[in-house]
Backbone as CSV, one residue per row, in Angstrom:
resi,resn,N_x,N_y,N_z,CA_x,CA_y,CA_z,C_x,C_y,C_z
1,UNK,44.385,171.210,102.526,43.635,170.770,103.707,42.239,171.386,103.678
2,UNK,41.234,170.559,103.959,39.868,171.054,104.032,39.215,170.553,105.309
3,UNK,38.662,171.486,106.096,37.973,171.114,107.322,36.560,170.663,106.989
4,UNK,36.163,169.532,107.569,34.813,169.041,107.332,34.266,168.335,108.560
5,UNK,32.963,168.281,108.616,32.284,167.597,109.694,32.516,166.091,109.593
6,UNK,32.807,165.465,110.729,32.981,164.017,110.762,31.618,163.347,110.600
7,UNK,31.570,162.277,109.824,30.323,161.545,109.601,30.365,160.225,110.371
8,UNK,29.364,160.008,111.200,29.226,158.756,111.947,28.186,157.868,111.271
9,UNK,28.311,156.534,111.435,27.296,155.631,110.864,25.883,155.917,111.390
10,UNK,25.785,156.541,112.554,24.508,156.834,113.198,23.600,157.694,112.315
11,UNK,24.176,158.452,111.412,23.426,159.410,110.584,22.295,158.719,109.825
12,UNK,21.091,159.273,109.941,19.936,158.739,109.218,19.080,159.892,108.699
13,UNK,19.148,160.179,107.391,18.363,161.288,106.823,16.958,160.873,106.420
14,UNK,16.626,159.584,106.576,15.339,159.086,106.102,14.210,159.396,107.085
15,UNK,13.022,159.573,106.538,11.836,159.716,107.365,11.425,158.336,107.861
16,UNK,11.422,158.153,109.170,11.083,156.854,109.755,9.741,156.986,110.464
17,UNK,8.756,156.278,109.974,7.437,156.303,110.600,7.339,155.178,111.601
18,UNK,6.907,155.499,112.809,6.854,154.519,113.879,5.598,154.733,114.695
19,UNK,5.230,153.727,115.461,4.033,153.805,116.295,4.406,153.666,117.756
20,UNK,3.731,154.461,118.581,3.847,154.314,120.020,2.456,153.892,120.486
21,UNK,2.268,152.589,120.642,0.920,152.090,120.847,0.147,152.272,119.555
22,UNK,-0.945,153.023,119.603,-1.745,153.291,118.391,-1.472,154.680,117.823
23,UNK,-0.500,155.388,118.368,-0.186,156.746,117.912,1.010,156.721,116.975
24,UNK,0.909,157.448,115.860,1.966,157.458,114.855,2.885,158.656,115.030
25,UNK,4.193,158.389,115.004,5.219,159.406,115.061,6.026,159.349,113.777
26,UNK,6.750,160.431,113.488,7.727,160.426,112.408,9.056,160.907,112.971
27,UNK,10.099,160.113,112.774,11.459,160.561,113.070,11.991,161.177,111.783
28,UNK,12.227,162.487,111.805,12.612,163.205,110.596,14.101,163.091,110.283
29,UNK,14.900,162.918,111.342,16.349,162.991,111.140,17.032,162.609,112.439
30,UNK,18.120,161.840,112.343,18.920,161.507,113.521,20.386,161.519,113.113
31,UNK,21.240,162.024,113.999,22.664,162.087,113.668,23.489,162.160,114.942
32,UNK,24.688,161.605,114.887,25.656,161.749,115.968,26.704,162.759,115.508
33,UNK,26.994,163.743,116.330,27.868,164.842,115.943,28.936,165.076,117.002
34,UNK,29.941,165.887,116.639,30.983,166.242,117.601,31.429,167.669,117.347
35,UNK,32.603,168.035,117.862,33.072,169.421,117.771,33.399,169.848,116.346
36,UNK,33.420,168.915,115.390,33.689,169.295,113.995,32.434,169.794,113.286
37,UNK,31.271,169.673,113.933,30.016,170.069,113.285,29.809,171.578,113.356
38,UNK,29.514,172.174,112.237,29.154,173.591,112.167,27.636,173.693,112.085
39,UNK,27.028,174.283,113.086,25.585,174.520,113.068,25.315,175.996,112.864
40,UNK,24.186,176.307,112.275,23.761,177.683,112.131,22.457,177.867,112.901
41,UNK,22.145,179.097,113.236,20.903,179.400,113.938,19.734,179.010,113.054
42,UNK,18.841,178.145,113.555,17.757,177.662,112.714,16.492,177.447,113.527
43,UNK,15.391,177.289,112.802,14.082,177.053,113.410,13.298,176.165,112.464
44,UNK,12.440,175.292,112.997,11.617,174.452,112.142,10.347,174.044,112.877
45,UNK,9.503,173.294,112.198,8.188,172.958,112.734,8.120,171.539,113.294
46,UNK,9.198,171.068,113.880,9.183,169.789,114.572,9.928,169.947,115.891
47,UNK,9.992,168.867,116.651,10.701,168.865,117.925,12.117,168.352,117.704
48,UNK,13.066,168.906,118.441,14.451,168.464,118.321,15.022,168.183,119.704
49,UNK,15.674,167.033,119.828,16.338,166.657,121.078,17.842,166.713,120.848
50,UNK,18.543,167.457,121.686,20.000,167.417,121.729,20.380,166.594,122.962
51,UNK,21.075,165.479,122.759,21.505,164.651,123.884,23.030,164.650,123.910
52,UNK,23.611,165.201,124.974,25.066,165.264,125.104,25.575,163.933,125.661
53,UNK,26.401,163.251,124.900,26.965,161.968,125.326,28.236,162.147,126.136
54,UNK,29.065,163.109,125.738,30.324,163.344,126.448,30.811,164.759,126.171
55,UNK,31.684,165.247,127.054,32.212,166.594,126.891,31.227,167.650,127.340
56,UNK,31.327,168.805,126.723,30.498,169.954,127.092,29.964,170.614,125.829
57,UNK,28.655,170.779,125.773,27.995,171.337,124.591,27.320,172.650,124.957
58,UNK,27.711,173.729,124.273,27.110,175.039,124.514,26.022,175.287,123.478
59,UNK,24.804,175.450,123.970,23.641,175.669,123.114,23.137,177.098,123.259
60,UNK,22.655,177.649,122.161,21.890,178.886,122.213,20.451,178.525,121.859
61,UNK,19.524,178.766,122.802,18.124,178.438,122.585,17.288,179.685,122.846
62,UNK,16.583,180.124,121.839,15.736,181.306,121.970,16.534,182.509,122.478
63,UNK,17.795,182.597,122.042,18.650,183.717,122.418,19.332,183.583,123.768
64,UNK,19.171,182.434,124.458,19.763,182.241,125.782,20.811,181.129,125.735
65,UNK,21.977,181.329,126.359,23.016,180.301,126.372,22.740,179.222,127.425
66,UNK,23.038,177.975,127.076,22.889,176.853,127.997,24.035,175.881,127.773
67,UNK,24.383,175.138,128.797,25.463,174.162,128.702,24.936,172.773,129.041
68,UNK,25.168,171.832,128.128,24.860,170.429,128.384,26.163,169.690,128.649
69,UNK,26.130,168.757,129.589,27.264,167.873,129.844,26.792,166.442,129.622
70,UNK,27.725,165.497,129.629,27.379,164.110,129.364,26.221,163.617,130.217
71,UNK,25.217,163.037,129.553,24.064,162.515,130.270,22.961,163.520,130.493
72,UNK,23.033,164.677,129.847,21.947,165.660,129.937,21.440,165.961,128.533
73,UNK,20.237,166.531,128.450,19.645,166.751,127.140,18.729,167.965,127.158
74,UNK,18.424,168.446,125.961,17.482,169.548,125.775,16.449,169.126,124.742
75,UNK,15.181,169.483,124.984,14.109,169.272,124.014,13.620,170.651,123.585
76,UNK,13.610,170.893,122.282,13.244,172.202,121.746,12.012,172.037,120.859
77,UNK,10.933,172.760,121.149,9.692,172.603,120.385,9.724,173.396,119.076
78,UNK,8.691,173.257,118.254,8.626,174.020,117.006,8.660,175.526,117.249
79,UNK,9.257,176.246,116.288,9.205,177.707,116.304,10.237,178.389,117.160
80,UNK,11.195,177.644,117.735,12.209,178.235,118.612,13.570,178.177,117.919
81,UNK,14.197,179.323,117.733,15.526,179.372,117.124,16.555,178.765,118.073
82,UNK,17.513,178.016,117.507,18.519,177.362,118.342,19.716,176.933,117.493
83,UNK,20.829,176.651,118.154,22.006,176.078,117.499,23.045,175.730,118.554
84,UNK,23.972,174.849,118.184,25.130,174.530,119.020,26.281,175.430,118.601
85,UNK,26.913,176.073,119.561,28.032,176.955,119.244,29.196,176.136,118.684
86,UNK,29.847,176.689,117.679,30.985,176.006,117.053,32.255,176.324,117.818
87,UNK,32.806,175.312,118.476,34.021,175.462,119.276,34.923,174.260,119.000
88,UNK,35.736,174.325,117.952,36.498,173.147,117.512,37.507,172.632,118.524
89,UNK,37.870,173.444,119.527,38.817,172.981,120.541,38.130,172.319,121.727
90,UNK,36.806,172.412,121.797,36.060,171.866,122.930,35.483,170.501,122.528
91,UNK,36.123,169.433,123.003,35.715,168.087,122.625,34.315,167.777,123.155
92,UNK,33.507,167.186,122.302,32.156,166.791,122.701,31.613,165.798,121.692
93,UNK,30.634,165.038,122.129,29.889,164.155,121.231,28.429,164.214,121.649
94,UNK,27.548,164.392,120.683,26.134,164.515,121.003,25.281,163.961,119.869
95,UNK,24.024,163.673,120.188,23.079,163.140,119.208,21.952,164.146,119.022
96,UNK,21.596,164.412,117.784,20.409,165.214,117.490,19.336,164.267,116.978
97,UNK,18.122,164.512,117.429,16.998,163.633,117.106,15.796,164.523,116.847
98,UNK,15.343,164.567,115.594,14.243,165.445,115.194,13.014,164.587,114.927
99,UNK,11.901,164.932,115.572,10.714,164.093,115.420,9.444,164.936,115.370
100,UNK,8.391,164.340,114.826,7.075,164.957,114.757,6.069,164.017,115.412
101,UNK,5.403,164.447,116.491,4.372,163.615,117.129,3.097,163.604,116.295
102,UNK,2.065,162.887,116.729,0.792,162.898,116.001,0.233,164.314,115.892
103,UNK,-0.417,164.616,114.778,-1.031,165.925,114.610,-2.368,165.981,115.344
104,UNK,-2.870,167.185,115.469,-4.145,167.376,116.172,-5.246,166.535,115.542
105,UNK,-5.331,166.523,114.213,-6.401,165.791,113.537,-6.357,164.296,113.824
106,UNK,-5.136,163.744,113.943,-5.018,162.307,114.170,-5.400,161.917,115.582
107,UNK,-5.576,162.906,116.462,-5.881,162.607,117.852,-7.347,162.852,118.204
108,UNK,-8.147,163.233,117.212,-9.524,163.635,117.523,-10.348,162.474,118.054
109,UNK,-10.220,161.300,117.455,-11.017,160.188,117.952,-10.177,159.362,118.895
110,UNK,-10.574,159.341,120.157,-9.817,158.651,121.192,-10.617,157.489,121.751
111,UNK,-10.087,156.304,121.617,-10.723,155.143,122.223,-10.118,154.932,123.605
112,UNK,-10.700,154.001,124.356,-10.155,153.717,125.687,-8.722,153.230,125.595
113,UNK,-8.434,152.463,124.552,-7.090,151.894,124.427,-6.022,152.950,124.186
114,UNK,-6.431,154.108,123.613,-5.443,155.152,123.339,-5.381,156.204,124.435
115,UNK,-6.302,156.185,125.378,-6.370,157.247,126.370,-5.106,157.335,127.221
116,UNK,-4.617,156.190,127.697,-3.425,156.222,128.547,-2.199,156.650,127.764
117,UNK,-2.125,156.227,126.475,-1.015,156.660,125.625,-1.056,158.178,125.432
118,UNK,-2.262,158.694,125.185,-2.426,160.125,124.984,-2.082,160.901,126.241
119,UNK,-2.511,160.382,127.400,-2.227,161.073,128.658,-0.731,161.205,128.860
120,UNK,0.002,160.126,128.584,1.456,160.134,128.752,2.108,161.154,127.817
121,UNK,1.700,161.124,126.548,2.256,162.044,125.557,1.906,163.488,125.870
122,UNK,0.631,163.743,126.168,0.200,165.121,126.372,0.798,165.719,127.640
123,UNK,0.968,164.908,128.680,1.590,165.409,129.911,3.015,165.866,129.639
124,UNK,3.717,165.118,128.801,5.101,165.488,128.485,5.160,166.769,127.653
125,UNK,4.378,166.829,126.580,4.509,167.936,125.639,3.755,169.201,126.051
126,UNK,2.821,169.085,126.981,2.103,170.269,127.459,3.045,171.269,128.127
127,UNK,4.195,170.783,128.546,5.213,171.647,129.152,5.492,172.869,128.280
128,UNK,5.419,172.687,126.970,5.786,173.757,126.050,4.671,174.774,125.842
129,UNK,3.547,174.589,126.512,2.518,175.633,126.484,3.029,176.909,127.144
130,UNK,3.889,176.756,128.133,4.363,177.908,128.894,5.882,178.047,128.889
131,UNK,6.592,177.130,128.247,8.053,177.163,128.248,8.576,176.970,126.832
132,UNK,9.728,177.566,126.551,10.269,177.509,125.192,11.287,176.396,125.000
133,UNK,11.669,175.684,126.047,12.557,174.529,125.922,12.583,173.774,127.242
134,UNK,13.067,172.539,127.187,13.163,171.695,128.375,14.589,171.172,128.456
135,UNK,15.264,171.364,129.596,16.623,170.862,129.802,16.644,170.035,131.075
136,UNK,17.307,168.874,130.997,17.212,167.941,132.116,18.429,167.023,132.155
137,UNK,18.812,166.598,133.363,19.763,165.508,133.546,18.988,164.209,133.381
138,UNK,19.422,163.361,132.483,18.687,162.143,132.162,18.670,161.177,133.349
139,UNK,17.462,160.778,133.740,17.308,159.845,134.861,17.010,158.424,134.410
140,UNK,16.863,158.214,133.099,16.422,156.907,132.616,17.407,156.255,131.640
141,UNK,18.641,156.698,131.655,19.716,156.066,130.885,19.388,155.952,129.389
142,UNK,18.916,157.046,128.840,18.619,157.075,127.402,19.877,156.867,126.566
143,UNK,21.031,157.218,127.122,22.291,157.042,126.396,22.559,155.571,126.093
144,UNK,22.045,154.670,126.939,22.222,153.238,126.687,21.454,152.832,125.434
145,UNK,20.287,153.440,125.239,19.507,153.167,124.032,20.252,153.687,122.807
146,UNK,20.860,154.877,122.924,21.613,155.440,121.805,22.809,154.562,121.449
147,UNK,23.454,153.973,122.472,24.584,153.073,122.223,24.118,151.827,121.467
148,UNK,22.968,151.291,121.842,22.416,150.129,121.137,22.012,150.495,119.707
149,UNK,21.481,151.709,119.545,21.140,152.182,118.203,22.380,152.283,117.323
150,UNK,23.440,152.838,117.872,24.691,152.992,117.136,25.209,151.633,116.680
151,UNK,25.129,150.656,117.576,25.581,149.305,117.244,24.695,148.683,116.169
152,UNK,23.386,148.851,116.302,22.446,148.257,115.345,22.614,148.874,113.960
153,UNK,22.772,150.183,113.903,22.914,150.876,112.627,24.205,150.461,111.922
154,UNK,25.248,150.169,112.710,26.560,149.836,112.151,26.625,148.408,111.610
155,UNK,25.655,147.583,111.966,25.668,146.183,111.548,24.580,145.931,110.505
156,UNK,24.708,144.823,109.806,23.732,144.485,108.772,23.106,143.136,109.123
157,UNK,22.137,143.174,110.035,21.488,141.962,110.514,20.039,141.914,110.052
158,UNK,19.457,140.726,109.946,18.036,140.629,109.582,17.170,141.393,110.584
159,UNK,16.155,142.073,110.076,15.265,142.835,110.949,15.849,144.141,111.429
160,UNK,16.881,144.617,110.747,17.556,145.842,111.171,16.598,147.027,111.244
161,UNK,15.772,147.206,110.209,14.848,148.339,110.186,13.870,148.306,111.337
162,UNK,13.331,147.113,111.617,12.372,146.988,112.723,13.031,147.251,114.068
163,UNK,14.282,146.796,114.216,14.985,147.020,115.475,15.280,148.503,115.683
164,UNK,15.685,149.204,114.618,15.930,150.638,114.719,14.646,151.362,115.100
165,UNK,13.548,150.971,114.474,12.248,151.555,114.795,11.917,151.365,116.270
166,UNK,12.137,150.151,116.790,11.838,149.862,118.198,12.723,150.668,119.134
167,UNK,13.995,150.841,118.780,14.910,151.597,119.626,14.595,153.094,119.589
168,UNK,14.184,153.600,118.427,13.731,154.989,118.360,12.563,155.203,119.331
169,UNK,11.635,154.252,119.329,10.476,154.362,120.213,10.900,154.325,121.676
170,UNK,11.805,153.410,122.017,12.275,153.309,123.406,12.967,154.601,123.839
171,UNK,13.752,155.164,122.932,14.463,156.407,123.245,13.472,157.538,123.548
172,UNK,12.452,157.698,122.700,11.457,158.747,122.917,10.692,158.541,124.222
173,UNK,10.345,157.300,124.532,9.629,157.030,125.774,10.469,157.437,126.980
174,UNK,11.750,157.126,126.944,12.628,157.472,128.071,12.776,158.992,128.195
175,UNK,12.877,159.681,127.053,12.949,161.151,127.092,11.654,161.707,127.688
176,UNK,10.507,161.195,127.236,9.220,161.662,127.756,9.075,161.372,129.248
177,UNK,9.617,160.246,129.701,9.541,159.931,131.125,10.242,160.986,131.970
178,UNK,11.316,161.550,131.422,12.003,162.626,132.134,11.142,163.879,132.233
179,UNK,10.150,163.987,131.355,9.364,165.211,131.264,7.997,165.120,131.933
180,UNK,7.544,163.914,132.302,6.140,163.761,132.679,5.724,164.522,133.927
181,UNK,6.673,164.960,134.709,6.287,165.742,135.888,5.993,167.183,135.546
182,UNK,6.234,167.538,134.264,6.086,168.953,133.919,5.225,169.324,132.735
183,UNK,4.918,168.496,131.757,4.201,169.092,130.636,3.551,168.339,129.510
184,UNK,2.889,169.041,128.476,2.211,168.440,127.312,1.861,169.440,126.190
185,UNK,1.749,168.992,124.961,1.368,169.862,123.824,0.950,169.076,122.591
186,UNK,0.185,169.731,121.704,-0.201,169.144,120.432,0.390,169.997,119.308
187,UNK,1.389,169.501,118.578,2.081,170.310,117.584,1.331,170.414,116.256
188,UNK,1.758,171.357,115.463,1.148,171.551,114.144,1.678,170.537,113.146
189,UNK,0.930,170.357,112.052,1.391,169.470,110.990,2.583,170.094,110.285
190,UNK,3.353,169.264,109.578,4.564,169.757,108.941,4.733,169.087,107.581
191,UNK,5.356,169.786,106.674,5.619,169.247,105.341,6.843,168.339,105.408
192,UNK,6.633,167.029,105.435,7.722,166.079,105.652,8.762,166.109,104.535
193,UNK,8.308,166.216,103.285,9.263,166.166,102.188,10.237,167.329,102.243
194,UNK,9.741,168.511,102.631,10.628,169.663,102.733,11.666,169.486,103.830
195,UNK,11.263,168.930,104.959,12.198,168.749,106.070,13.315,167.804,105.673
196,UNK,12.968,166.682,105.089,13.980,165.718,104.714,14.932,166.318,103.678
197,UNK,14.380,167.046,102.709,15.207,167.669,101.690,16.134,168.718,102.302
198,UNK,15.645,169.474,103.272,16.467,170.502,103.905,17.698,169.893,104.564
199,UNK,17.520,168.771,105.242,18.649,168.104,105.893,19.684,167.671,104.860
200,UNK,19.224,167.082,103.761,20.141,166.637,102.718,20.869,167.814,102.066
201,UNK,20.174,168.934,101.917,20.802,170.120,101.339,21.946,170.620,102.213
202,UNK,21.740,170.603,103.532,22.810,171.082,104.419,24.018,170.154,104.358
203,UNK,23.792,168.852,104.183,24.914,167.917,104.041,25.694,168.218,102.765
204,UNK,24.970,168.551,101.704,25.639,168.921,100.449,26.474,170.196,100.655
205,UNK,25.928,171.135,101.414,26.654,172.375,101.671,27.905,172.131,102.514
206,UNK,27.817,171.220,103.494,28.993,170.864,104.279,30.118,170.347,103.375
207,UNK,29.733,169.553,102.376,30.729,168.925,101.514,31.288,169.868,100.463
208,UNK,30.569,170.977,100.182,30.957,171.832,99.059,31.074,173.312,99.406
209,UNK,31.141,173.629,100.699,31.142,175.041,101.105,32.302,175.828,100.511
210,UNK,33.416,175.151,100.192,34.602,175.843,99.689,34.525,176.143,98.194
211,UNK,33.463,175.669,97.550,33.289,175.907,96.120,32.340,177.078,95.887
212,UNK,32.304,177.536,94.666,31.428,178.656,94.316,30.026,178.128,94.026
213,UNK,29.379,177.561,95.057,28.051,176.980,94.840,26.975,178.056,94.953
214,UNK,25.944,177.898,94.157,24.833,178.843,94.120,23.536,178.092,94.389
215,UNK,22.477,178.835,94.566,21.173,178.210,94.776,20.777,177.396,93.541
216,UNK,21.235,177.804,92.375,20.951,177.043,91.156,21.662,175.694,91.177
217,UNK,22.892,175.667,91.714,23.622,174.403,91.832,22.867,173.421,92.724
218,UNK,22.372,173.915,93.863,21.600,173.066,94.774,20.328,172.581,94.083
219,UNK,19.674,173.482,93.358,18.451,173.122,92.647,18.713,172.018,91.622
220,UNK,19.853,172.092,90.936,20.195,171.079,89.940,20.428,169.713,90.590
221,UNK,21.079,169.716,91.744,21.371,168.465,92.444,20.087,167.773,92.888
222,UNK,19.111,168.567,93.373,17.900,167.989,93.944,16.691,168.038,92.986
223,UNK,16.940,168.465,91.731,15.904,168.446,90.693,14.655,169.241,91.094
224,UNK,14.893,170.422,91.658,13.800,171.330,91.992,14.182,172.724,91.524
225,UNK,13.286,173.682,91.673,13.563,175.048,91.232,14.319,175.820,92.313
226,UNK,15.103,176.841,91.926,15.764,177.695,92.924,14.765,178.320,93.891
227,UNK,13.596,178.669,93.391,12.567,179.242,94.262,12.174,178.252,95.354
228,UNK,12.074,176.975,94.974,11.719,175.954,95.959,12.829,175.796,97.001
229,UNK,14.081,175.875,96.570,15.211,175.788,97.507,15.100,176.882,98.563
230,UNK,14.882,178.094,98.126,14.777,179.211,99.076,13.583,179.047,100.008
231,UNK,12.496,178.529,99.477,11.313,178.307,100.306,11.593,177.246,101.380
232,UNK,12.312,176.182,101.012,12.670,175.132,101.974,13.531,175.708,103.100
233,UNK,14.513,176.517,102.732,15.403,177.086,103.752,14.650,178.043,104.673
234,UNK,13.784,178.835,104.118,13.023,179.769,104.945,12.071,179.027,105.878
235,UNK,11.431,177.966,105.365,10.470,177.216,106.177,11.162,176.420,107.275
236,UNK,12.283,175.789,106.928,12.913,174.874,107.871,13.915,175.557,108.787
237,UNK,14.656,176.530,108.273,15.712,177.161,109.053,15.464,178.628,109.381
238,UNK,14.437,179.220,108.773,14.114,180.595,109.086,15.086,181.605,108.516
239,UNK,15.851,181.204,107.510,16.785,182.125,106.868,17.066,181.629,105.455
240,UNK,17.666,182.485,104.637,17.866,182.166,103.233,19.007,181.168,103.031
241,UNK,19.042,180.589,101.842,20.142,179.702,101.463,21.487,180.426,101.557
242,UNK,21.545,181.628,101.018,22.811,182.364,100.985,23.331,182.643,102.384
243,UNK,22.442,183.042,103.289,22.885,183.334,104.652,23.353,182.054,105.349
244,UNK,22.656,180.963,105.124,23.057,179.686,105.708,24.451,179.289,105.240
245,UNK,24.688,179.407,103.943,25.990,179.055,103.378,27.088,179.946,103.947
246,UNK,26.821,181.234,104.107,27.815,182.148,104.664,28.173,181.799,106.113
247,UNK,27.179,181.324,106.887,27.459,180.928,108.271,28.358,179.701,108.292
248,UNK,28.102,178.736,107.412,28.993,177.583,107.300,30.425,178.051,107.023
249,UNK,30.566,178.896,106.025,31.904,179.351,105.626,32.588,180.119,106.735
250,UNK,31.832,180.956,107.414,32.385,181.725,108.521,32.931,180.803,109.600
251,UNK,32.176,179.784,109.954,32.606,178.886,111.024,33.786,178.023,110.615
252,UNK,33.799,177.572,109.371,34.956,176.800,108.923,36.205,177.679,108.831
253,UNK,36.025,178.968,108.572,37.169,179.887,108.558,37.851,179.936,109.922
254,UNK,37.083,179.694,110.992,37.664,179.694,112.344,38.758,178.642,112.470
255,UNK,38.569,177.496,111.805,39.589,176.450,111.875,40.926,176.938,111.328
256,UNK,40.869,177.613,110.197,42.100,178.118,109.591,42.734,179.206,110.460
257,UNK,41.899,180.033,111.065,42.429,181.068,111.947,43.100,180.462,113.169
258,UNK,42.572,179.334,113.634,43.137,178.656,114.797,44.425,177.903,114.472
259,UNK,44.425,177.204,113.333,45.465,176.215,113.075,46.554,176.649,112.099
260,UNK,46.367,177.781,111.432,47.353,178.203,110.435,47.710,179.679,110.625
261,UNK,48.740,180.067,109.909,49.132,181.479,109.861,48.737,182.106,108.518
262,UNK,47.804,181.457,107.831,47.395,181.974,106.531,46.823,183.381,106.677
263,UNK,47.099,184.255,105.713,46.449,185.567,105.717,44.949,185.422,105.497
264,UNK,44.204,186.419,105.914,42.745,186.347,105.822,42.288,186.190,104.373
265,UNK,43.015,186.793,103.452,42.654,186.677,102.041,42.682,185.220,101.574
266,UNK,43.721,184.489,102.031,43.841,183.085,101.661,42.738,182.241,102.315
267,UNK,42.433,182.534,103.566,41.386,181.793,104.278,40.027,182.023,103.623
268,UNK,39.756,183.273,103.264,38.486,183.584,102.601,38.343,182.770,101.325
269,UNK,39.422,182.646,100.584,39.408,181.864,99.343,39.170,180.380,99.627
270,UNK,39.807,179.853,100.674,39.702,178.425,101.003,38.297,178.018,101.434
271,UNK,37.568,178.932,102.052,36.215,178.581,102.516,35.126,179.029,101.544
272,UNK,35.520,179.631,100.408,34.547,179.908,99.366,34.037,181.332,99.266
273,UNK,34.573,182.244,100.089,34.149,183.639,99.969,34.810,184.277,98.754
274,UNK,34.097,185.174,98.106,34.636,185.835,96.913,35.672,186.884,97.263
275,UNK,35.637,187.384,98.510,36.618,188.382,98.929,36.813,188.331,100.435
276,UNK,37.972,188.807,100.884,38.255,188.862,102.322,37.334,189.858,103.017
277,UNK,36.880,190.860,102.289,35.994,191.873,102.873,34.723,191.244,103.433
278,UNK,34.187,190.284,102.691,32.969,189.602,103.164,33.230,188.877,104.465
279,UNK,34.370,188.196,104.563,34.716,187.485,105.790,34.903,188.457,106.949
280,UNK,35.581,189.556,106.710,35.778,190.571,107.759,34.425,191.062,108.288
281,UNK,33.521,191.391,107.366,32.229,191.953,107.760,31.379,190.941,108.525
282,UNK,31.313,189.705,108.034,30.522,188.675,108.712,31.097,188.340,110.082
283,UNK,32.413,188.335,110.157,33.052,188.005,111.432,32.680,189.030,112.499
284,UNK,32.765,190.280,112.137,32.424,191.342,113.086,30.955,191.263,113.470
285,UNK,30.104,190.978,112.496,28.664,190.924,112.735,28.284,189.770,113.655
286,UNK,28.847,188.576,113.412,28.420,187.373,114.136,29.226,187.104,115.400
287,UNK,30.493,187.486,115.413,31.341,187.165,116.560,31.538,188.345,117.507
288,UNK,31.205,189.550,117.042,31.367,190.709,117.911,32.808,191.096,118.130
289,UNK,33.689,190.639,117.273,35.107,190.996,117.365,35.720,190.903,115.974
290,UNK,36.910,191.437,115.809,37.580,191.368,114.517,38.257,190.014,114.360
291,UNK,38.671,189.723,113.141,39.389,188.484,112.867,40.676,188.429,113.689
292,UNK,41.398,189.520,113.765,42.655,189.565,114.526,42.417,189.315,116.010
293,UNK,41.350,189.905,116.534,41.031,189.705,117.952,40.685,188.255,118.238
294,UNK,39.935,187.619,117.328,39.583,186.211,117.502,40.833,185.339,117.478
295,UNK,41.706,185.595,116.542,42.925,184.797,116.404,43.793,184.917,117.654
296,UNK,43.924,186.128,118.149,44.742,186.347,119.354,44.110,185.674,120.576
297,UNK,42.815,185.778,120.702,42.116,185.180,121.850,42.259,183.661,121.851
298,UNK,42.101,183.042,120.711,42.189,181.584,120.630,43.609,181.091,120.880
299,UNK,44.582,181.814,120.398,45.964,181.387,120.616,46.371,181.521,122.075
300,UNK,45.786,182.488,122.766,46.058,182.625,124.194,45.510,181.430,124.974
301,UNK,44.379,180.886,124.509,43.703,179.793,125.227,44.238,178.422,124.841
302,UNK,45.049,178.341,123.776,45.601,177.052,123.364,46.621,176.561,124.379
303,UNK,46.634,175.238,124.685,47.595,174.702,125.645,49.017,174.789,125.102
């Protein structure tokens, strides 16, 4: 048995360039996730929207815990560490949407036709001049747009790409409408190729965390140097490849602790650790309790 993240058709690792009026945006990544997803603490140079569709989602943003319920969302700007807590018994479904607005240079020349578009965008994003995240109950039914996106992505109809582009734009407009009473900002430029590659690398790690994979293995898969792999992880997630992989393994080990009576040595082997000692040490460091304490606590809470 191997625990893995469920993959929905909604997943899109491609860079999608779209226009909002005369302003160009890039959608870096979109995915639908649930309680099977293991996230690690990460940071990057784009904006990320977590939209909770159902259940309860516990987020850590800038070191502070927050809870999203169905129909609420969080917008996290560049440079803020965040992640969804891994709780395999807590049912939830949510969408992550990573995007990059126009850069400062692209906004320097403003015609009359772009002024109203700019005002709308800047009012929304200026919020992050003084705040590190935005959390809100959705007032504009953005979830309906996500449902239409899910349907469009799952089908193979003429004009599919254009329709997805239009729905991405509608989704962002509705999110911004929720924010216009509070803020605006102009983000920094970002290396698009690195971001897209980073997302694909994490998917590879999800699929192979139980194997003895190294940074050289990842480099071979993506035809780049190990040095470049480490640079991508540091730039996009704010931590090394090795630490990222260990967090994946640690979280997947929780499944075995919850669902089996396997000894820790066997679990460490199943998730790819070279020894049980590493799992013991990481568990204490990240969870603040021992493996035995975690196992006992979870079994007490099981129905």
